[in-house]
PDB file of C-alpha atoms in Angstrom:
ATOM      1  CA  MET S 237       0.081  -0.080  -0.071  1.00  0.00           C
ATOM      2  CA  THR S 238       2.638   2.441   0.909  1.00  0.00           C
ATOM      3  CA  ARG S 239       5.186   1.701  -1.709  1.00  0.00           C
ATOM      4  CA  SER S 240       4.769   4.736  -3.961  1.00  0.00           C
ATOM      5  CA  ALA S 241       4.386   7.056  -0.892  1.00  0.00           C
ATOM      6  CA  ARG S 242       7.667   5.796   0.433  1.00  0.00           C
ATOM      7  CA  GLU S 243       9.188   6.228  -2.933  1.00  0.00           C
ATOM      8  CA  LEU S 244       8.187   9.878  -3.066  1.00  0.00           C
ATOM      9  CA  LEU S 245       9.342  10.613   0.385  1.00  0.00           C
ATOM     10  CA  GLU S 246      12.771   8.869  -0.568  1.00  0.00           C
ATOM     11  CA  GLU S 247      12.948  11.026  -3.711  1.00  0.00           C
ATOM     12  CA  ILE S 248      12.338  14.152  -1.643  1.00  0.00           C
ATOM     13  CA  GLN S 249      14.772  13.100   1.147  1.00  0.00           C
ATOM     14  CA  ALA S 250      17.468  12.439  -1.499  1.00  0.00           C
ATOM     15  CA  GLU S 251      16.989  15.867  -2.776  1.00  0.00           C
ATOM     16  CA  LEU S 252      17.150  17.589   0.538  1.00  0.00           C
ATOM     17  CA  ALA S 253      20.003  15.572   1.969  1.00  0.00           C
ATOM     18  CA  PRO S 254      23.024  17.670   0.298  1.00  0.00           C
ATOM     19  CA  ARG S 255      21.933  20.620   2.654  1.00  0.00           C
ATOM     20  CA  ASP S 256      21.404  18.687   5.889  1.00  0.00           C
ATOM     21  CA  ASP S 257      24.910  19.645   6.955  1.00  0.00           C
ATOM     22  CA  ASP S 258      24.451  23.295   6.495  1.00  0.00           C
ATOM     23  CA  ASN S 259      23.355  23.746  10.124  1.00  0.00           C
ATOM     24  CA  ARG S 260      26.023  25.641  11.527  1.00  0.00           C
ATOM     25  CA  LEU S 261      24.824  25.766  15.140  1.00  0.00           C
ATOM     26  CA  VAL S 262      24.575  22.068  15.991  1.00  0.00           C
ATOM     27  CA  PRO S 263      28.362  21.289  15.204  1.00  0.00           C
ATOM     28  CA  SER S 264      29.278  24.339  17.301  1.00  0.00           C
ATOM     29  CA  ILE S 265      27.234  22.862  20.264  1.00  0.00           C
ATOM     30  CA  THR S 266      28.435  19.270  19.685  1.00  0.00           C
ATOM     31  CA  ALA S 267      32.093  20.699  20.060  1.00  0.00           C
ATOM     32  CA  GLY S 268      31.131  22.524  23.157  1.00  0.00           C
ATOM     33  CA  ARG S 269      32.040  25.683  21.636  1.00  0.00           C
ATOM     34  CA  ALA S 270      28.629  27.523  21.650  1.00  0.00           C
ATOM     35  CA  PRO S 271      28.093  29.661  24.743  1.00  0.00           C
ATOM     36  CA  ARG S 272      25.728  28.463  27.167  1.00  0.00           C
ATOM     37  CA  ALA S 273      23.423  31.266  26.565  1.00  0.00           C
ATOM     38  CA  VAL S 274      22.254  29.748  23.271  1.00  0.00           C
ATOM     39  CA  PHE S 275      20.245  27.326  25.303  1.00  0.00           C
ATOM     40  CA  ALA S 276      18.190  30.171  26.618  1.00  0.00           C
ATOM     41  CA  ALA S 277      17.283  31.290  23.352  1.00  0.00           C
ATOM     42  CA  LEU S 278      16.677  27.859  21.949  1.00  0.00           C
ATOM     43  CA  ALA S 279      14.307  27.257  24.783  1.00  0.00           C
ATOM     44  CA  ALA S 280      12.597  30.612  24.304  1.00  0.00           C
ATOM     45  CA  GLU S 281      12.138  30.319  20.717  1.00  0.00           C
ATOM     46  CA  GLU S 282      11.055  26.670  20.817  1.00  0.00           C
ATOM     47  CA  LYS S 283       8.386  27.698  23.490  1.00  0.00           C
ATOM     48  CA  LEU S 284       6.710  29.959  21.150  1.00  0.00           C
ATOM     49  CA  ILE S 285       7.107  27.409  18.002  1.00  0.00           C
ATOM     50  CA  THR S 286       5.701  24.355  19.808  1.00  0.00           C
ATOM     51  CA  LEU S 287       2.349  26.613  20.857  1.00  0.00           C
ATOM     52  CA  SER S 288       1.926  27.835  17.460  1.00  0.00           C
ATOM     53  CA  ASP S 289       2.584  24.468  15.685  1.00  0.00           C
ATOM     54  CA  TRP S 290       0.124  22.937  18.181  1.00  0.00           C
ATOM     55  CA  ARG S 291      -2.605  25.204  16.919  1.00  0.00           C
ATOM     56  CA  SER S 292      -1.582  24.779  13.295  1.00  0.00           C
ATOM     57  CA  PHE S 293      -1.753  21.151  13.512  1.00  0.00           C
ATOM     58  CA  HIS S 294      -5.200  21.113  14.886  1.00  0.00           C
ATOM     59  CA  ALA S 295      -6.164  23.491  12.180  1.00  0.00           C
ATOM     60  CA  LEU S 296      -4.716  21.149   9.461  1.00  0.00           C
ATOM     61  CA  ALA S 297      -6.383  18.359  10.947  1.00  0.00           C
ATOM     62  CA  ALA S 298      -9.721  20.132  11.033  1.00  0.00           C
ATOM     63  CA  ARG S 299      -9.416  21.453   7.471  1.00  0.00           C
ATOM     64  CA  ALA S 300      -8.394  18.099   6.132  1.00  0.00           C
ATOM     65  CA  ASP S 301     -11.105  16.310   4.154  1.00  0.00           C
ATOM     66  CA  GLU S 302      -9.222  12.901   4.060  1.00  0.00           C
ATOM     67  CA  PRO S 303      -9.289  10.790   7.045  1.00  0.00           C
ATOM     68  CA  HIS S 304      -5.669   9.696   7.052  1.00  0.00           C
ATOM     69  CA  ALA S 305      -4.480  13.184   6.870  1.00  0.00           C
ATOM     70  CA  ARG S 306      -6.634  14.154   9.870  1.00  0.00           C
ATOM     71  CA  VAL S 307      -5.112  11.382  11.732  1.00  0.00           C
ATOM     72  CA  PHE S 308      -1.462  12.466  10.744  1.00  0.00           C
ATOM     73  CA  PHE S 309      -1.954  16.115  11.882  1.00  0.00           C
ATOM     74  CA  GLY S 310      -4.150  15.290  14.631  1.00  0.00           C
ATOM     75  CA  GLY S 311      -1.471  13.090  16.128  1.00  0.00           C
ATOM     76  CA  LEU S 312       1.176  15.667  15.735  1.00  0.00           C
ATOM     77  CA  ALA S 313      -0.605  18.133  17.927  1.00  0.00           C
ATOM     78  CA  PRO S 314      -0.487  16.593  21.222  1.00  0.00           C
ATOM     79  CA  GLY S 315       3.385  16.058  20.744  1.00  0.00           C
ATOM     80  CA  GLU S 316       3.681  19.817  20.356  1.00  0.00           C
ATOM     81  CA  GLN S 317       1.932  20.403  23.551  1.00  0.00           C
ATOM     82  CA  GLN S 318       4.013  17.740  25.326  1.00  0.00           C
ATOM     83  CA  ALA S 319       7.160  19.299  24.048  1.00  0.00           C
ATOM     84  CA  ASN S 320       6.228  22.766  25.270  1.00  0.00           C
ATOM     85  CA  GLY S 321       5.776  21.691  28.889  1.00  0.00           C
ATOM     86  CA  MET S 322       9.274  19.905  28.621  1.00  0.00           C
ATOM     87  CA  LEU S 323      10.857  23.289  27.833  1.00  0.00           C
ATOM     88  CA  ASP S 324      10.202  24.535  31.289  1.00  0.00           C
ATOM     89  CA  ALA S 325      12.981  22.651  33.037  1.00  0.00           C
ATOM     90  CA  LEU S 326      15.468  24.036  30.677  1.00  0.00           C
ATOM     91  CA  LEU S 327      14.268  27.636  30.730  1.00  0.00           C
ATOM     92  CA  ALA S 328      14.555  27.394  34.535  1.00  0.00           C
ATOM     93  CA  ALA S 329      18.314  26.222  34.202  1.00  0.00           C
ATOM     94  CA  THR S 330      19.237  28.719  31.669  1.00  0.00           C
ATOM     95  CA  GLY S 331      17.446  31.742  32.914  1.00  0.00           C
ATOM     96  CA  PRO S 332      15.934  34.441  30.512  1.00  0.00           C
ATOM     97  CA  ASP S 333      16.884  34.888  26.989  1.00  0.00           C
ATOM     98  CA  HIS S 334      18.805  38.163  26.712  1.00  0.00           C
ATOM     99  CA  GLY S 335      18.967  38.391  23.133  1.00  0.00           C
ATOM    100  CA  LYS S 336      18.430  41.905  21.567  1.00  0.00           C
ATOM    101  CA  GLU S 337      15.810  40.702  18.968  1.00  0.00           C
ATOM    102  CA  ARG S 338      13.020  38.648  20.695  1.00  0.00           C
ATOM    103  CA  PRO S 339      11.438  36.634  19.157  1.00  0.00           C
ATOM    104  CA  ARG S 340      13.932  36.375  16.313  1.00  0.00           C
ATOM    105  CA  ALA S 341      12.366  36.590  12.985  1.00  0.00           C
ATOM    106  CA  GLY S 342      14.649  34.007  11.553  1.00  0.00           C
ATOM    107  CA  CYS S 343      13.602  31.596  14.265  1.00  0.00           C
ATOM    108  CA  GLN S 344       9.811  32.188  13.862  1.00  0.00           C
ATOM    109  CA  ALA S 345       9.698  31.946   9.967  1.00  0.00           C
ATOM    110  CA  TYR S 346       9.299  28.191  10.342  1.00  0.00           C
ATOM    111  CA  PRO S 347       6.010  28.324  12.464  1.00  0.00           C
ATOM    112  CA  ALA S 348       4.726  31.142  10.279  1.00  0.00           C
ATOM    113  CA  TYR S 349       5.003  28.842   7.330  1.00  0.00           C
ATOM    114  CA  VAL S 350       3.298  26.099   9.093  1.00  0.00           C
ATOM    115  CA  ALA S 351       0.453  28.442   9.923  1.00  0.00           C
ATOM    116  CA  TRP S 352       0.375  29.445   6.275  1.00  0.00           C
ATOM    117  CA  LEU S 353      -0.023  25.845   5.297  1.00  0.00           C
ATOM    118  CA  ALA S 354      -2.831  25.371   7.828  1.00  0.00           C
ATOM    119  CA  LEU S 355      -4.825  27.867   5.673  1.00  0.00           C
ATOM    120  CA  ASN S 356      -3.541  27.293   2.016  1.00  0.00           C
ATOM    121  CA  GLY S 357      -1.599  23.837   1.981  1.00  0.00           C
ATOM    122  CA  GLU S 358      -2.986  20.602   0.302  1.00  0.00           C
ATOM    123  CA  SER S 359      -3.080  18.205   3.046  1.00  0.00           C
ATOM    124  CA  SER S 360      -1.159  15.232   1.632  1.00  0.00           C
ATOM    125  CA  ALA S 361       1.668  17.633   0.043  1.00  0.00           C
ATOM    126  CA  THR S 362       1.908  19.202   3.510  1.00  0.00           C
ATOM    127  CA  ALA S 363       2.124  15.969   5.158  1.00  0.00           C
ATOM    128  CA  ALA S 364       5.031  14.951   2.795  1.00  0.00           C
ATOM    129  CA  GLY S 365       6.843  18.286   3.323  1.00  0.00           C
ATOM    130  CA  ILE S 366       6.588  17.942   6.895  1.00  0.00           C
ATOM    131  CA  PHE S 367       7.418  14.271   7.490  1.00  0.00           C
ATOM    132  CA  ALA S 368      10.466  14.447   4.975  1.00  0.00           C
ATOM    133  CA  ASN S 369      12.388  16.850   7.228  1.00  0.00           C
ATOM    134  CA  PHE S 370      11.539  14.785  10.434  1.00  0.00           C
ATOM    135  CA  ALA S 371      14.729  12.670  10.104  1.00  0.00           C
ATOM    136  CA  ALA S 372      17.064  15.584   9.822  1.00  0.00           C
ATOM    137  CA  PHE S 373      15.401  17.326  12.756  1.00  0.00           C
ATOM    138  CA  GLY S 374      15.691  14.185  14.788  1.00  0.00           C
ATOM    139  CA  ARG S 375      19.458  13.846  14.206  1.00  0.00           C
ATOM    140  CA  TYR S 376      20.033  17.618  15.032  1.00  0.00           C
ATOM    141  CA  CYS S 377      18.005  17.160  18.446  1.00  0.00           C
ATOM    142  CA  LYS S 378      19.973  13.865  19.175  1.00  0.00           C
ATOM    143  CA  ASP S 379      23.369  15.581  18.697  1.00  0.00           C
ATOM    144  CA  VAL S 380      22.322  18.629  20.832  1.00  0.00           C
ATOM    145  CA  ALA S 381      20.976  16.307  23.547  1.00  0.00           C
ATOM    146  CA  VAL S 382      24.206  14.322  23.752  1.00  0.00           C
ATOM    147  CA  ALA S 383      26.370  17.688  23.827  1.00  0.00           C
ATOM    148  CA  MET S 384      24.102  19.102  26.533  1.00  0.00           C
ATOM    149  CA  ARG S 385      25.028  16.473  28.882  1.00  0.00           C
ATOM    150  CA  GLN S 386      28.715  16.009  27.837  1.00  0.00           C
ATOM    151  CA  HIS S 387      29.742  19.590  27.595  1.00  0.00           C
ATOM    152  CA  TYR S 388      27.196  21.724  29.409  1.00  0.00           C
ATOM    153  CA  GLY S 389      26.322  19.726  32.370  1.00  0.00           C
ATOM    154  CA  PHE S 390      22.465  19.519  31.656  1.00  0.00           C
ATOM    155  CA  THR S 391      20.245  17.042  33.493  1.00  0.00           C
ATOM    156  CA  SER S 392      18.042  14.638  31.577  1.00  0.00           C
ATOM    157  CA  GLU S 393      14.907  16.667  32.545  1.00  0.00           C
ATOM    158  CA  GLN S 394      16.560  19.633  31.023  1.00  0.00           C
ATOM    159  CA  CYS S 395      17.431  17.838  27.767  1.00  0.00           C
ATOM    160  CA  ALA S 396      13.813  16.134  27.592  1.00  0.00           C
ATOM    161  CA  PHE S 397      12.676  18.427  24.774  1.00  0.00           C
ATOM    162  CA  PHE S 398      15.560  17.357  22.385  1.00  0.00           C
ATOM    163  CA  ASP S 399      15.303  13.609  23.553  1.00  0.00           C
ATOM    164  CA  PHE S 400      11.756  13.763  22.764  1.00  0.00           C
ATOM    165  CA  PHE S 401      12.163  14.811  19.205  1.00  0.00           C
ATOM    166  CA  ALA S 402      15.184  12.645  18.737  1.00  0.00           C
ATOM    167  CA  ALA S 403      13.239   9.505  19.520  1.00  0.00           C
ATOM    168  CA  ASP S 404      12.062   7.498  16.443  1.00  0.00           C
ATOM    169  CA  VAL S 405       8.195   6.957  16.435  1.00  0.00           C
ATOM    170  CA  PRO S 406       7.046   4.421  13.846  1.00  0.00           C
ATOM    171  CA  GLU S 407       3.384   5.177  14.314  1.00  0.00           C
ATOM    172  CA  ILE S 408       3.992   8.575  12.944  1.00  0.00           C
ATOM    173  CA  GLU S 409       5.876   7.465   9.905  1.00  0.00           C
ATOM    174  CA  GLU S 410       2.905   5.041   9.286  1.00  0.00           C
ATOM    175  CA  GLN S 411       0.436   7.779   9.574  1.00  0.00           C
ATOM    176  CA  ALA S 412       2.392  10.102   7.326  1.00  0.00           C
ATOM    177  CA  LEU S 413       2.763   7.201   4.603  1.00  0.00           C
ATOM    178  CA  ALA S 414      -1.117   6.635   4.924  1.00  0.00           C
ATOM    179  CA  ALA S 415      -1.968  10.244   4.440  1.00  0.00           C
ATOM    180  CA  ILE S 416       0.504  10.634   1.497  1.00  0.00           C
ATOM    181  CA  GLN S 417      -0.602   7.573  -0.269  1.00  0.00           C
ATOM    182  CA  ALA S 418      -4.270   8.641   0.138  1.00  0.00           C
ATOM    183  CA  GLY S 419      -3.250  11.807  -1.598  1.00  0.00           C
ATOM    184  CA  LEU S 420      -1.505   9.853  -4.434  1.00  0.00           C
ATOM    185  CA  ASP S 421      -4.450   7.391  -4.837  1.00  0.00           C
ATOM    186  CA  GLY S 422      -7.069  10.128  -4.987  1.00  0.00           C
ATOM    187  CA  HIS S 423      -4.824  12.091  -7.477  1.00  0.00           C
ATOM    188  CA  ARG S 424      -4.918  15.234  -5.214  1.00  0.00           C
ATOM    189  CA  LEU S 425      -1.217  15.268  -4.278  1.00  0.00           C
ATOM    190  CA  ASP S 426       0.838  17.397  -6.725  1.00  0.00           C
ATOM    191  CA  LYS S 427       4.486  15.880  -6.360  1.00  0.00           C
ATOM    192  CA  ARG S 428       5.989  19.214  -7.435  1.00  0.00           C
ATOM    193  CA  GLU S 429       3.970  20.884  -4.465  1.00  0.00           C
ATOM    194  CA  ALA S 430       5.287  18.238  -2.096  1.00  0.00           C
ATOM    195  CA  HIS S 431       8.847  18.826  -3.173  1.00  0.00           C
ATOM    196  CA  ARG S 432       8.531  22.699  -2.863  1.00  0.00           C
ATOM    197  CA  CYS S 433       6.865  22.305   0.659  1.00  0.00           C
ATOM    198  CA  ALA S 434       9.717  19.925   1.822  1.00  0.00           C
ATOM    199  CA  ARG S 435      12.390  22.495   0.485  1.00  0.00           C
ATOM    200  CA  LEU S 436      10.782  25.302   2.326  1.00  0.00           C
ATOM    201  CA  PHE S 437      10.584  23.468   5.450  1.00  0.00           C
ATOM    202  CA  GLN S 438      14.235  22.549   5.325  1.00  0.00           C
ATOM    203  CA  SER S 439      15.105  26.223   4.346  1.00  0.00           C
ATOM    204  CA  TYR S 440      13.199  27.598   7.440  1.00  0.00           C
ATOM    205  CA  GLU S 441      14.426  24.806   9.771  1.00  0.00           C
ATOM    206  CA  LEU S 442      18.105  25.806   8.675  1.00  0.00           C
ATOM    207  CA  LEU S 443      17.250  29.545   8.993  1.00  0.00           C
ATOM    208  CA  PHE S 444      16.168  28.915  12.620  1.00  0.00           C
ATOM    209  CA  TRP S 445      19.457  27.096  13.588  1.00  0.00           C
ATOM    210  CA  ASN S 446      21.746  29.295  11.537  1.00  0.00           C
ATOM    211  CA  THR S 447      19.995  32.554  12.886  1.00  0.00           C
ATOM    212  CA  LEU S 448      21.121  31.525  16.449  1.00  0.00           C
ATOM    213  CA  ALA S 449      24.618  30.525  15.118  1.00  0.00           C
ATOM    214  CA  ASP S 450      25.173  33.992  13.973  1.00  0.00           C
ATOM    215  CA  GLU S 451      23.972  35.362  17.226  1.00  0.00           C
ATOM    216  CA  PHE S 452      26.066  32.922  19.331  1.00  0.00           C
ATOM    217  CA  PRO S 453      28.971  32.041  17.495  1.00  0.00           C
ATOM    218  CA  GLY S 454      31.430  29.363  18.958  1.00  0.00           C
TER     219      GLY S 454
END
């Protein structure tokens, strides 16, 4: 059932792969070079992002007229709410974000695009664009969580947000594939739109990390 959906995802991910290493902040953190203040900024920005994405995923689920898409987006929303709460321990440990520009436009472009898609995006192409970037984000979070413990002395509770998104969740993949397959089978999914959506998600994701890399050089 999911063969063609998986093939489309693999095709999109192959297109995105050459830029996965354009993230300049994660290597700085993994080397222990980034200043500790970057974690206050990360937590503050993600606090806003997860709240926005929680609303956007609910809106995407409500607007979707295909059951598999509703299940996929509806399943993502609770994770954003859970992740939002996980940031509290990190915020308490780092103290306030003292950045000059708060919130940072480069960090909030990603959730703004998710919100735009909640109003304008075709459901299955949006699902493909979102899920195609999950693996890279998971790797970033895994590397950050390891470095937070090794180089910065954070506790597991304080690393919980990054641990959460680093975890592999097969159920989400199955739901994404089902939503994409339904779009393909129903001839609603425009593959060019799916590729475009995924490229924009990747660009906004990298903009988030690199905005902070510029502000907190290491």
